[in-house]
């Protein structure tokens, strides 16, 4: 699990991931700074160094155990990103697709509200912290 | 112990981290000590429901004990992903 400020190459990461024998399904998801043409100039992502990496490791470990994943990858960026840039990605690999899809959703649900990252939006008229959604917390109850 | 602040908690207090000598035995006790310091702390800790806490880099509750703890962090609900 990687927390970095630099961009990552989704294609190269996906290509290199899940190559072990016995793997029949690879799911990748990537989160992007939405470009809605609504004046968003940048998205800044703050994290808690040390805890953010540990939280991702713990969430990934839980997913591997629960779905018997063959492999898992999480990359999450921090710093200032512009609309269209990739914020993060997860990849899961398993023998069959159901486990890979479910585990990817589980990883996303948990890292949205249990990993210490915070987003701030910058616009021409100022900046604002993104508020957590109640839905994100509710999403955890299905697991 | 080291006390860390993130996101708008950091901005309201005006510091990313500081060393705090405390006699508090729980996170809630530490919060009360900090709130009593200055208005900027009072502003940051006004609504505890809007805050989350980590003790030694693990999510915790406000009634978590502080014995042997090296690091406490306060921040708003997380918005990763």
JSON list of C-alpha atoms in Angstrom, two decimals:
[
{"chain": "A", "resi": 1, "resn": "UNK", "atom": "CA", "xyz": [0.00, 0.00, 0.00]},
{"chain": "A", "resi": 2, "resn": "UNK", "atom": "CA", "xyz": [1.47, 3.29, -1.07]},
{"chain": "A", "resi": 3, "resn": "UNK", "atom": "CA", "xyz": [0.80, 6.89, -0.04]},
{"chain": "A", "resi": 4, "resn": "UNK", "atom": "CA", "xyz": [2.60, 9.32, -2.36]},
{"chain": "A", "resi": 5, "resn": "UNK", "atom": "CA", "xyz": [2.38, 12.84, -3.74]},
{"chain": "A", "resi": 6, "resn": "UNK", "atom": "CA", "xyz": [3.59, 11.87, -7.22]},
{"chain": "A", "resi": 7, "resn": "UNK", "atom": "CA", "xyz": [1.16, 10.77, -9.95]},
{"chain": "A", "resi": 8, "resn": "UNK", "atom": "CA", "xyz": [0.94, 7.05, -10.70]},
{"chain": "A", "resi": 9, "resn": "UNK", "atom": "CA", "xyz": [0.52, 5.24, -14.00]},
{"chain": "A", "resi": 10, "resn": "UNK", "atom": "CA", "xyz": [-2.78, 3.37, -13.77]},
{"chain": "A", "resi": 11, "resn": "UNK", "atom": "CA", "xyz": [-2.10, 1.39, -16.95]},
{"chain": "A", "resi": 12, "resn": "UNK", "atom": "CA", "xyz": [1.34, 0.25, -15.85]},
{"chain": "A", "resi": 13, "resn": "UNK", "atom": "CA", "xyz": [0.13, -0.60, -12.34]},
{"chain": "A", "resi": 14, "resn": "UNK", "atom": "CA", "xyz": [-2.83, -2.59, -13.68]},
{"chain": "A", "resi": 15, "resn": "UNK", "atom": "CA", "xyz": [-0.63, -4.37, -16.23]},
{"chain": "A", "resi": 16, "resn": "UNK", "atom": "CA", "xyz": [1.87, -5.48, -13.59]},
{"chain": "A", "resi": 17, "resn": "UNK", "atom": "CA", "xyz": [-0.75, -6.49, -11.01]},
{"chain": "A", "resi": 18, "resn": "UNK", "atom": "CA", "xyz": [-2.29, -9.92, -10.45]},
{"chain": "A", "resi": 19, "resn": "UNK", "atom": "CA", "xyz": [0.12, -12.02, -12.51]},
{"chain": "A", "resi": 20, "resn": "UNK", "atom": "CA", "xyz": [0.45, -14.97, -10.13]},
{"chain": "A", "resi": 21, "resn": "UNK", "atom": "CA", "xyz": [-0.77, -18.43, -11.17]},
{"chain": "A", "resi": 22, "resn": "UNK", "atom": "CA", "xyz": [-4.33, -19.23, -10.07]},
{"chain": "A", "resi": 23, "resn": "UNK", "atom": "CA", "xyz": [-5.59, -15.69, -10.51]},
{"chain": "A", "resi": 24, "resn": "UNK", "atom": "CA", "xyz": [-8.66, -15.55, -12.73]},
{"chain": "A", "resi": 25, "resn": "UNK", "atom": "CA", "xyz": [-10.01, -12.09, -11.95]},
{"chain": "A", "resi": 26, "resn": "UNK", "atom": "CA", "xyz": [-8.49, -8.66, -11.51]},
{"chain": "A", "resi": 27, "resn": "UNK", "atom": "CA", "xyz": [-10.60, -5.62, -10.59]},
{"chain": "A", "resi": 28, "resn": "UNK", "atom": "CA", "xyz": [-9.20, -2.10, -10.63]},
{"chain": "A", "resi": 29, "resn": "UNK", "atom": "CA", "xyz": [-10.86, 1.11, -9.50]},
{"chain": "A", "resi": 30, "resn": "UNK", "atom": "CA", "xyz": [-9.47, 4.60, -9.74]},
{"chain": "A", "resi": 31, "resn": "UNK", "atom": "CA", "xyz": [-10.80, 7.79, -8.15]},
{"chain": "A", "resi": 32, "resn": "UNK", "atom": "CA", "xyz": [-10.43, 11.03, -10.14]},
{"chain": "A", "resi": 33, "resn": "UNK", "atom": "CA", "xyz": [-10.81, 14.71, -9.23]},
{"chain": "A", "resi": 34, "resn": "UNK", "atom": "CA", "xyz": [-14.14, 15.48, -10.91]},
{"chain": "A", "resi": 35, "resn": "UNK", "atom": "CA", "xyz": [-14.03, 18.13, -13.62]},
{"chain": "A", "resi": 36, "resn": "UNK", "atom": "CA", "xyz": [-17.56, 19.52, -13.61]},
{"chain": "A", "resi": 37, "resn": "UNK", "atom": "CA", "xyz": [-16.59, 22.87, -15.11]},
{"chain": "A", "resi": 38, "resn": "UNK", "atom": "CA", "xyz": [-17.86, 24.48, -11.88]},
{"chain": "A", "resi": 39, "resn": "UNK", "atom": "CA", "xyz": [-14.78, 26.54, -11.09]},
{"chain": "A", "resi": 40, "resn": "UNK", "atom": "CA", "xyz": [-12.87, 23.96, -9.05]},
{"chain": "A", "resi": 41, "resn": "UNK", "atom": "CA", "xyz": [-9.23, 25.01, -9.40]},
{"chain": "A", "resi": 42, "resn": "UNK", "atom": "CA", "xyz": [-7.61, 22.29, -7.28]},
{"chain": "A", "resi": 43, "resn": "UNK", "atom": "CA", "xyz": [-8.19, 19.61, -4.70]},
{"chain": "A", "resi": 44, "resn": "UNK", "atom": "CA", "xyz": [-5.71, 19.36, -1.86]},
{"chain": "A", "resi": 45, "resn": "UNK", "atom": "CA", "xyz": [-5.41, 16.10, -0.01]},
{"chain": "A", "resi": 46, "resn": "UNK", "atom": "CA", "xyz": [-3.96, 16.10, 3.48]},
{"chain": "A", "resi": 47, "resn": "UNK", "atom": "CA", "xyz": [-3.02, 12.90, 5.29]},
{"chain": "A", "resi": 48, "resn": "UNK", "atom": "CA", "xyz": [-1.64, 11.70, 8.60]},
{"chain": "A", "resi": 49, "resn": "UNK", "atom": "CA", "xyz": [1.83, 10.35, 7.72]},
{"chain": "A", "resi": 50, "resn": "UNK", "atom": "CA", "xyz": [2.39, 6.99, 9.35]},
{"chain": "A", "resi": 51, "resn": "UNK", "atom": "CA", "xyz": [-1.23, 6.40, 10.26]},
{"chain": "A", "resi": 52, "resn": "UNK", "atom": "CA", "xyz": [-2.47, 6.68, 6.67]},
{"chain": "A", "resi": 53, "resn": "UNK", "atom": "CA", "xyz": [-0.11, 3.92, 5.51]},
{"chain": "A", "resi": 54, "resn": "UNK", "atom": "CA", "xyz": [-0.94, 1.76, 8.55]},
{"chain": "A", "resi": 55, "resn": "UNK", "atom": "CA", "xyz": [-4.70, 2.23, 8.03]},
{"chain": "A", "resi": 56, "resn": "UNK", "atom": "CA", "xyz": [-4.44, 1.19, 4.37]},
{"chain": "A", "resi": 57, "resn": "UNK", "atom": "CA", "xyz": [-2.40, -1.87, 5.35]},
{"chain": "A", "resi": 58, "resn": "UNK", "atom": "CA", "xyz": [-4.99, -2.85, 7.95]},
{"chain": "A", "resi": 59, "resn": "UNK", "atom": "CA", "xyz": [-7.93, -2.39, 5.57]},
{"chain": "A", "resi": 60, "resn": "UNK", "atom": "CA", "xyz": [-6.10, -4.35, 2.85]},
{"chain": "A", "resi": 61, "resn": "UNK", "atom": "CA", "xyz": [-5.26, -7.14, 5.29]},
{"chain": "A", "resi": 62, "resn": "UNK", "atom": "CA", "xyz": [-8.93, -7.41, 6.28]},
{"chain": "A", "resi": 63, "resn": "UNK", "atom": "CA", "xyz": [-9.93, -7.67, 2.61]},
{"chain": "A", "resi": 64, "resn": "UNK", "atom": "CA", "xyz": [-7.31, -10.33, 1.85]},
{"chain": "A", "resi": 65, "resn": "UNK", "atom": "CA", "xyz": [-8.49, -12.45, 4.79]},
{"chain": "A", "resi": 66, "resn": "UNK", "atom": "CA", "xyz": [-12.19, -12.10, 4.12]},
{"chain": "A", "resi": 67, "resn": "UNK", "atom": "CA", "xyz": [-12.11, -12.79, 0.36]},
{"chain": "A", "resi": 68, "resn": "UNK", "atom": "CA", "xyz": [-8.95, -14.93, 0.25]},
{"chain": "A", "resi": 69, "resn": "UNK", "atom": "CA", "xyz": [-7.48, -12.49, -2.26]},
{"chain": "A", "resi": 70, "resn": "UNK", "atom": "CA", "xyz": [-4.38, -13.53, -4.17]},
{"chain": "A", "resi": 71, "resn": "UNK", "atom": "CA", "xyz": [-3.18, -9.92, -4.22]},
{"chain": "A", "resi": 72, "resn": "UNK", "atom": "CA", "xyz": [-4.26, -6.39, -3.35]},
{"chain": "A", "resi": 73, "resn": "UNK", "atom": "CA", "xyz": [-2.90, -2.93, -4.12]},
{"chain": "A", "resi": 74, "resn": "UNK", "atom": "CA", "xyz": [-3.86, 0.52, -2.88]},
{"chain": "A", "resi": 75, "resn": "UNK", "atom": "CA", "xyz": [-2.18, 3.73, -4.05]},
{"chain": "A", "resi": 76, "resn": "UNK", "atom": "CA", "xyz": [-3.44, 7.00, -2.55]},
{"chain": "A", "resi": 77, "resn": "UNK", "atom": "CA", "xyz": [-2.00, 10.41, -3.37]},
{"chain": "A", "resi": 78, "resn": "UNK", "atom": "CA", "xyz": [-1.72, 13.51, -1.23]},
{"chain": "A", "resi": 79, "resn": "UNK", "atom": "CA", "xyz": [-0.96, 17.14, -2.05]},
{"chain": "A", "resi": 80, "resn": "UNK", "atom": "CA", "xyz": [-2.55, 19.47, -4.57]},
{"chain": "A", "resi": 81, "resn": "UNK", "atom": "CA", "xyz": [-4.29, 17.86, -7.55]},
{"chain": "A", "resi": 82, "resn": "UNK", "atom": "CA", "xyz": [-6.12, 19.51, -10.44]},
{"chain": "A", "resi": 83, "resn": "UNK", "atom": "CA", "xyz": [-9.44, 18.36, -11.97]},
{"chain": "A", "resi": 84, "resn": "UNK", "atom": "CA", "xyz": [-8.95, 15.24, -14.07]},
{"chain": "A", "resi": 85, "resn": "UNK", "atom": "CA", "xyz": [-6.01, 13.95, -12.03]},
{"chain": "A", "resi": 86, "resn": "UNK", "atom": "CA", "xyz": [-6.20, 10.50, -10.48]},
{"chain": "A", "resi": 87, "resn": "UNK", "atom": "CA", "xyz": [-6.41, 10.61, -6.69]},
{"chain": "A", "resi": 88, "resn": "UNK", "atom": "CA", "xyz": [-6.10, 6.93, -5.88]},
{"chain": "A", "resi": 89, "resn": "UNK", "atom": "CA", "xyz": [-6.51, 3.39, -7.12]},
{"chain": "A", "resi": 90, "resn": "UNK", "atom": "CA", "xyz": [-7.28, -0.01, -5.71]},
{"chain": "A", "resi": 91, "resn": "UNK", "atom": "CA", "xyz": [-6.70, -3.36, -7.37]},
{"chain": "A", "resi": 92, "resn": "UNK", "atom": "CA", "xyz": [-7.81, -6.78, -6.20]},
{"chain": "A", "resi": 93, "resn": "UNK", "atom": "CA", "xyz": [-6.98, -10.22, -7.59]},
{"chain": "A", "resi": 94, "resn": "UNK", "atom": "CA", "xyz": [-8.70, -13.50, -6.91]},
{"chain": "A", "resi": 95, "resn": "UNK", "atom": "CA", "xyz": [-9.59, -16.81, -8.54]},
{"chain": "A", "resi": 96, "resn": "UNK", "atom": "CA", "xyz": [-13.11, -15.64, -9.44]},
{"chain": "A", "resi": 97, "resn": "UNK", "atom": "CA", "xyz": [-14.64, -12.23, -10.15]},
{"chain": "A", "resi": 98, "resn": "UNK", "atom": "CA", "xyz": [-17.18, -12.01, -7.32]},
{"chain": "A", "resi": 99, "resn": "UNK", "atom": "CA", "xyz": [-14.52, -11.89, -4.62]},
{"chain": "A", "resi": 100, "resn": "UNK", "atom": "CA", "xyz": [-12.45, -9.35, -6.56]},
{"chain": "A", "resi": 101, "resn": "UNK", "atom": "CA", "xyz": [-15.43, -7.01, -7.12]},
{"chain": "A", "resi": 102, "resn": "UNK", "atom": "CA", "xyz": [-16.69, -7.27, -3.54]},
{"chain": "A", "resi": 103, "resn": "UNK", "atom": "CA", "xyz": [-13.26, -6.78, -2.03]},
{"chain": "A", "resi": 104, "resn": "UNK", "atom": "CA", "xyz": [-12.66, -3.68, -4.19]},
{"chain": "A", "resi": 105, "resn": "UNK", "atom": "CA", "xyz": [-15.93, -2.17, -2.95]},
{"chain": "A", "resi": 106, "resn": "UNK", "atom": "CA", "xyz": [-15.07, -3.05, 0.64]},
{"chain": "A", "resi": 107, "resn": "UNK", "atom": "CA", "xyz": [-11.66, -1.39, 0.27]},
{"chain": "A", "resi": 108, "resn": "UNK", "atom": "CA", "xyz": [-13.25, 1.77, -1.16]},
{"chain": "A", "resi": 109, "resn": "UNK", "atom": "CA", "xyz": [-15.94, 1.95, 1.53]},
{"chain": "A", "resi": 110, "resn": "UNK", "atom": "CA", "xyz": [-13.41, 1.58, 4.32]},
{"chain": "A", "resi": 111, "resn": "UNK", "atom": "CA", "xyz": [-10.74, 3.85, 2.99]},
{"chain": "A", "resi": 112, "resn": "UNK", "atom": "CA", "xyz": [-13.30, 6.62, 2.45]},
{"chain": "A", "resi": 113, "resn": "UNK", "atom": "CA", "xyz": [-14.08, 6.94, 6.14]},
{"chain": "A", "resi": 114, "resn": "UNK", "atom": "CA", "xyz": [-11.46, 4.95, 8.08]},
{"chain": "A", "resi": 115, "resn": "UNK", "atom": "CA", "xyz": [-8.19, 6.08, 6.52]},
{"chain": "A", "resi": 116, "resn": "UNK", "atom": "CA", "xyz": [-6.90, 9.50, 7.63]},
{"chain": "A", "resi": 117, "resn": "UNK", "atom": "CA", "xyz": [-7.16, 11.57, 4.44]},
{"chain": "A", "resi": 118, "resn": "UNK", "atom": "CA", "xyz": [-8.98, 14.91, 4.11]},
{"chain": "A", "resi": 119, "resn": "UNK", "atom": "CA", "xyz": [-9.91, 16.81, 0.95]},
{"chain": "A", "resi": 120, "resn": "UNK", "atom": "CA", "xyz": [-10.01, 20.57, 0.50]},
{"chain": "A", "resi": 121, "resn": "UNK", "atom": "CA", "xyz": [-11.44, 22.24, -2.59]},
{"chain": "A", "resi": 122, "resn": "UNK", "atom": "CA", "xyz": [-9.89, 25.42, -3.98]},
{"chain": "A", "resi": 123, "resn": "UNK", "atom": "CA", "xyz": [-11.93, 27.86, -6.07]},
{"chain": "A", "resi": 124, "resn": "UNK", "atom": "CA", "xyz": [-11.36, 31.40, -7.27]},
{"chain": "A", "resi": 125, "resn": "UNK", "atom": "CA", "xyz": [-13.35, 32.74, -4.30]},
{"chain": "A", "resi": 126, "resn": "UNK", "atom": "CA", "xyz": [-11.69, 30.67, -1.60]},
{"chain": "A", "resi": 127, "resn": "UNK", "atom": "CA", "xyz": [-11.25, 27.17, -0.24]},
{"chain": "A", "resi": 128, "resn": "UNK", "atom": "CA", "xyz": [-13.41, 24.73, 1.68]},
{"chain": "A", "resi": 129, "resn": "UNK", "atom": "CA", "xyz": [-12.91, 21.35, 3.39]},
{"chain": "A", "resi": 130, "resn": "UNK", "atom": "CA", "xyz": [-15.04, 18.59, 1.89]},
{"chain": "A", "resi": 131, "resn": "UNK", "atom": "CA", "xyz": [-17.53, 17.37, 4.49]},
{"chain": "A", "resi": 132, "resn": "UNK", "atom": "CA", "xyz": [-17.86, 13.64, 5.12]},
{"chain": "A", "resi": 133, "resn": "UNK", "atom": "CA", "xyz": [-21.12, 12.19, 3.84]},
{"chain": "A", "resi": 134, "resn": "UNK", "atom": "CA", "xyz": [-23.45, 10.24, 6.12]},
{"chain": "A", "resi": 135, "resn": "UNK", "atom": "CA", "xyz": [-23.80, 7.79, 3.22]},
{"chain": "A", "resi": 136, "resn": "UNK", "atom": "CA", "xyz": [-20.11, 6.94, 3.47]},
{"chain": "A", "resi": 137, "resn": "UNK", "atom": "CA", "xyz": [-20.51, 5.95, 7.11]},
{"chain": "A", "resi": 138, "resn": "UNK", "atom": "CA", "xyz": [-23.73, 4.03, 6.31]},
{"chain": "A", "resi": 139, "resn": "UNK", "atom": "CA", "xyz": [-21.90, 2.14, 3.55]},
{"chain": "A", "resi": 140, "resn": "UNK", "atom": "CA", "xyz": [-19.80, 0.35, 6.18]},
{"chain": "A", "resi": 141, "resn": "UNK", "atom": "CA", "xyz": [-22.84, -1.32, 7.75]},
{"chain": "A", "resi": 142, "resn": "UNK", "atom": "CA", "xyz": [-23.25, -3.67, 4.77]},
{"chain": "A", "resi": 143, "resn": "UNK", "atom": "CA", "xyz": [-19.93, -5.30, 5.53]},
{"chain": "B", "resi": 1, "resn": "UNK", "atom": "CA", "xyz": [2.91, 13.73, 24.60]},
{"chain": "B", "resi": 2, "resn": "UNK", "atom": "CA", "xyz": [2.67, 14.91, 21.04]},
{"chain": "B", "resi": 3, "resn": "UNK", "atom": "CA", "xyz": [-0.71, 16.32, 20.01]},
{"chain": "B", "resi": 4, "resn": "UNK", "atom": "CA", "xyz": [-1.41, 16.55, 16.28]},
{"chain": "B", "resi": 5, "resn": "UNK", "atom": "CA", "xyz": [-4.12, 18.43, 14.42]},
{"chain": "B", "resi": 6, "resn": "UNK", "atom": "CA", "xyz": [-5.31, 17.87, 10.86]},
{"chain": "B", "resi": 7, "resn": "UNK", "atom": "CA", "xyz": [-7.50, 19.63, 8.28]},
{"chain": "B", "resi": 8, "resn": "UNK", "atom": "CA", "xyz": [-9.73, 22.39, 9.72]},
{"chain": "B", "resi": 9, "resn": "UNK", "atom": "CA", "xyz": [-8.75, 21.49, 13.28]},
{"chain": "B", "resi": 10, "resn": "UNK", "atom": "CA", "xyz": [-5.14, 22.35, 12.34]},
{"chain": "B", "resi": 11, "resn": "UNK", "atom": "CA", "xyz": [-6.27, 25.59, 10.69]},
{"chain": "B", "resi": 12, "resn": "UNK", "atom": "CA", "xyz": [-8.41, 26.71, 13.65]},
{"chain": "B", "resi": 13, "resn": "UNK", "atom": "CA", "xyz": [-5.67, 26.03, 16.18]},
{"chain": "B", "resi": 14, "resn": "UNK", "atom": "CA", "xyz": [-2.96, 27.35, 13.87]},
{"chain": "B", "resi": 15, "resn": "UNK", "atom": "CA", "xyz": [-0.52, 24.50, 14.51]},
{"chain": "B", "resi": 16, "resn": "UNK", "atom": "CA", "xyz": [0.06, 21.08, 12.93]},
{"chain": "B", "resi": 17, "resn": "UNK", "atom": "CA", "xyz": [1.45, 19.61, 16.17]},
{"chain": "B", "resi": 18, "resn": "UNK", "atom": "CA", "xyz": [2.70, 20.53, 19.60]},
{"chain": "B", "resi": 19, "resn": "UNK", "atom": "CA", "xyz": [4.17, 18.95, 22.69]},
{"chain": "B", "resi": 20, "resn": "UNK", "atom": "CA", "xyz": [1.65, 18.97, 25.57]},
{"chain": "B", "resi": 21, "resn": "UNK", "atom": "CA", "xyz": [2.27, 18.24, 29.22]},
{"chain": "B", "resi": 22, "resn": "UNK", "atom": "CA", "xyz": [-1.01, 17.00, 30.65]},
{"chain": "B", "resi": 23, "resn": "UNK", "atom": "CA", "xyz": [-2.43, 15.59, 33.86]},
{"chain": "B", "resi": 24, "resn": "UNK", "atom": "CA", "xyz": [-5.49, 14.30, 32.01]},
{"chain": "B", "resi": 25, "resn": "UNK", "atom": "CA", "xyz": [-6.13, 10.56, 32.19]},
{"chain": "B", "resi": 26, "resn": "UNK", "atom": "CA", "xyz": [-8.41, 10.35, 29.14]},
{"chain": "B", "resi": 27, "resn": "UNK", "atom": "CA", "xyz": [-8.69, 11.99, 25.72]},
{"chain": "B", "resi": 28, "resn": "UNK", "atom": "CA", "xyz": [-11.81, 13.83, 26.96]},
{"chain": "B", "resi": 29, "resn": "UNK", "atom": "CA", "xyz": [-9.78, 15.22, 29.87]},
{"chain": "B", "resi": 30, "resn": "UNK", "atom": "CA", "xyz": [-7.08, 16.38, 27.47]},
{"chain": "B", "resi": 31, "resn": "UNK", "atom": "CA", "xyz": [-9.72, 18.09, 25.34]},
{"chain": "B", "resi": 32, "resn": "UNK", "atom": "CA", "xyz": [-11.02, 19.95, 28.42]},
{"chain": "B", "resi": 33, "resn": "UNK", "atom": "CA", "xyz": [-7.49, 21.14, 29.23]},
{"chain": "B", "resi": 34, "resn": "UNK", "atom": "CA", "xyz": [-6.90, 22.32, 25.67]},
{"chain": "B", "resi": 35, "resn": "UNK", "atom": "CA", "xyz": [-10.30, 24.06, 25.45]},
{"chain": "B", "resi": 36, "resn": "UNK", "atom": "CA", "xyz": [-9.51, 26.06, 28.56]},
{"chain": "B", "resi": 37, "resn": "UNK", "atom": "CA", "xyz": [-6.30, 27.44, 27.01]},
{"chain": "B", "resi": 38, "resn": "UNK", "atom": "CA", "xyz": [-7.42, 29.96, 24.40]},
{"chain": "B", "resi": 39, "resn": "UNK", "atom": "CA", "xyz": [-10.40, 30.82, 22.19]},
{"chain": "B", "resi": 40, "resn": "UNK", "atom": "CA", "xyz": [-8.79, 29.14, 19.15]},
{"chain": "B", "resi": 41, "resn": "UNK", "atom": "CA", "xyz": [-8.77, 25.82, 21.01]},
{"chain": "B", "resi": 42, "resn": "UNK", "atom": "CA", "xyz": [-12.31, 26.41, 22.24]},
{"chain": "B", "resi": 43, "resn": "UNK", "atom": "CA", "xyz": [-13.32, 27.03, 18.60]},
{"chain": "B", "resi": 44, "resn": "UNK", "atom": "CA", "xyz": [-11.65, 23.85, 17.39]},
{"chain": "B", "resi": 45, "resn": "UNK", "atom": "CA", "xyz": [-13.15, 21.65, 20.11]},
{"chain": "B", "resi": 46, "resn": "UNK", "atom": "CA", "xyz": [-16.59, 23.30, 20.32]},
{"chain": "B", "resi": 47, "resn": "UNK", "atom": "CA", "xyz": [-18.43, 20.33, 18.80]},
{"chain": "B", "resi": 48, "resn": "UNK", "atom": "CA", "xyz": [-16.88, 16.99, 19.68]},
{"chain": "B", "resi": 49, "resn": "UNK", "atom": "CA", "xyz": [-19.39, 15.17, 17.45]},
{"chain": "B", "resi": 50, "resn": "UNK", "atom": "CA", "xyz": [-17.65, 16.82, 14.50]},
{"chain": "B", "resi": 51, "resn": "UNK", "atom": "CA", "xyz": [-14.27, 15.45, 15.59]},
{"chain": "B", "resi": 52, "resn": "UNK", "atom": "CA", "xyz": [-12.47, 12.14, 15.46]},
{"chain": "B", "resi": 53, "resn": "UNK", "atom": "CA", "xyz": [-9.47, 11.11, 17.52]},
{"chain": "B", "resi": 54, "resn": "UNK", "atom": "CA", "xyz": [-6.56, 8.75, 17.04]},
{"chain": "B", "resi": 55, "resn": "UNK", "atom": "CA", "xyz": [-4.42, 7.52, 19.92]},
{"chain": "B", "resi": 56, "resn": "UNK", "atom": "CA", "xyz": [-0.95, 6.35, 18.89]},
{"chain": "B", "resi": 57, "resn": "UNK", "atom": "CA", "xyz": [-2.18, 6.36, 15.27]},
{"chain": "B", "resi": 58, "resn": "UNK", "atom": "CA", "xyz": [-5.24, 4.16, 15.89]},
{"chain": "B", "resi": 59, "resn": "UNK", "atom": "CA", "xyz": [-8.81, 5.46, 15.80]},
{"chain": "B", "resi": 60, "resn": "UNK", "atom": "CA", "xyz": [-10.12, 5.75, 19.36]},
{"chain": "B", "resi": 61, "resn": "UNK", "atom": "CA", "xyz": [-12.99, 7.12, 21.45]},
{"chain": "B", "resi": 62, "resn": "UNK", "atom": "CA", "xyz": [-12.91, 10.23, 23.60]},
{"chain": "B", "resi": 63, "resn": "UNK", "atom": "CA", "xyz": [-12.98, 8.09, 26.74]},
{"chain": "B", "resi": 64, "resn": "UNK", "atom": "CA", "xyz": [-9.74, 6.32, 25.70]},
{"chain": "B", "resi": 65, "resn": "UNK", "atom": "CA", "xyz": [-7.09, 6.31, 28.49]},
{"chain": "B", "resi": 66, "resn": "UNK", "atom": "CA", "xyz": [-3.87, 8.28, 28.04]},
{"chain": "B", "resi": 67, "resn": "UNK", "atom": "CA", "xyz": [-1.54, 6.17, 30.21]},
{"chain": "B", "resi": 68, "resn": "UNK", "atom": "CA", "xyz": [1.60, 5.38, 28.22]},
{"chain": "B", "resi": 69, "resn": "UNK", "atom": "CA", "xyz": [0.32, 7.19, 25.14]},
{"chain": "B", "resi": 70, "resn": "UNK", "atom": "CA", "xyz": [2.88, 9.02, 22.96]},
{"chain": "B", "resi": 71, "resn": "UNK", "atom": "CA", "xyz": [0.68, 10.65, 20.34]},
{"chain": "B", "resi": 72, "resn": "UNK", "atom": "CA", "xyz": [-2.92, 11.92, 20.17]},
{"chain": "B", "resi": 73, "resn": "UNK", "atom": "CA", "xyz": [-4.38, 13.35, 16.97]},
{"chain": "B", "resi": 74, "resn": "UNK", "atom": "CA", "xyz": [-7.59, 15.32, 16.45]},
{"chain": "B", "resi": 75, "resn": "UNK", "atom": "CA", "xyz": [-9.25, 15.71, 13.05]},
{"chain": "B", "resi": 76, "resn": "UNK", "atom": "CA", "xyz": [-12.61, 15.92, 11.28]},
{"chain": "B", "resi": 77, "resn": "UNK", "atom": "CA", "xyz": [-14.32, 12.83, 9.82]},
{"chain": "B", "resi": 78, "resn": "UNK", "atom": "CA", "xyz": [-12.10, 11.43, 7.09]},
{"chain": "B", "resi": 79, "resn": "UNK", "atom": "CA", "xyz": [-12.76, 11.99, 3.38]},
{"chain": "B", "resi": 80, "resn": "UNK", "atom": "CA", "xyz": [-10.40, 9.67, 1.56]},
{"chain": "B", "resi": 81, "resn": "UNK", "atom": "CA", "xyz": [-10.91, 7.81, -1.66]}
]
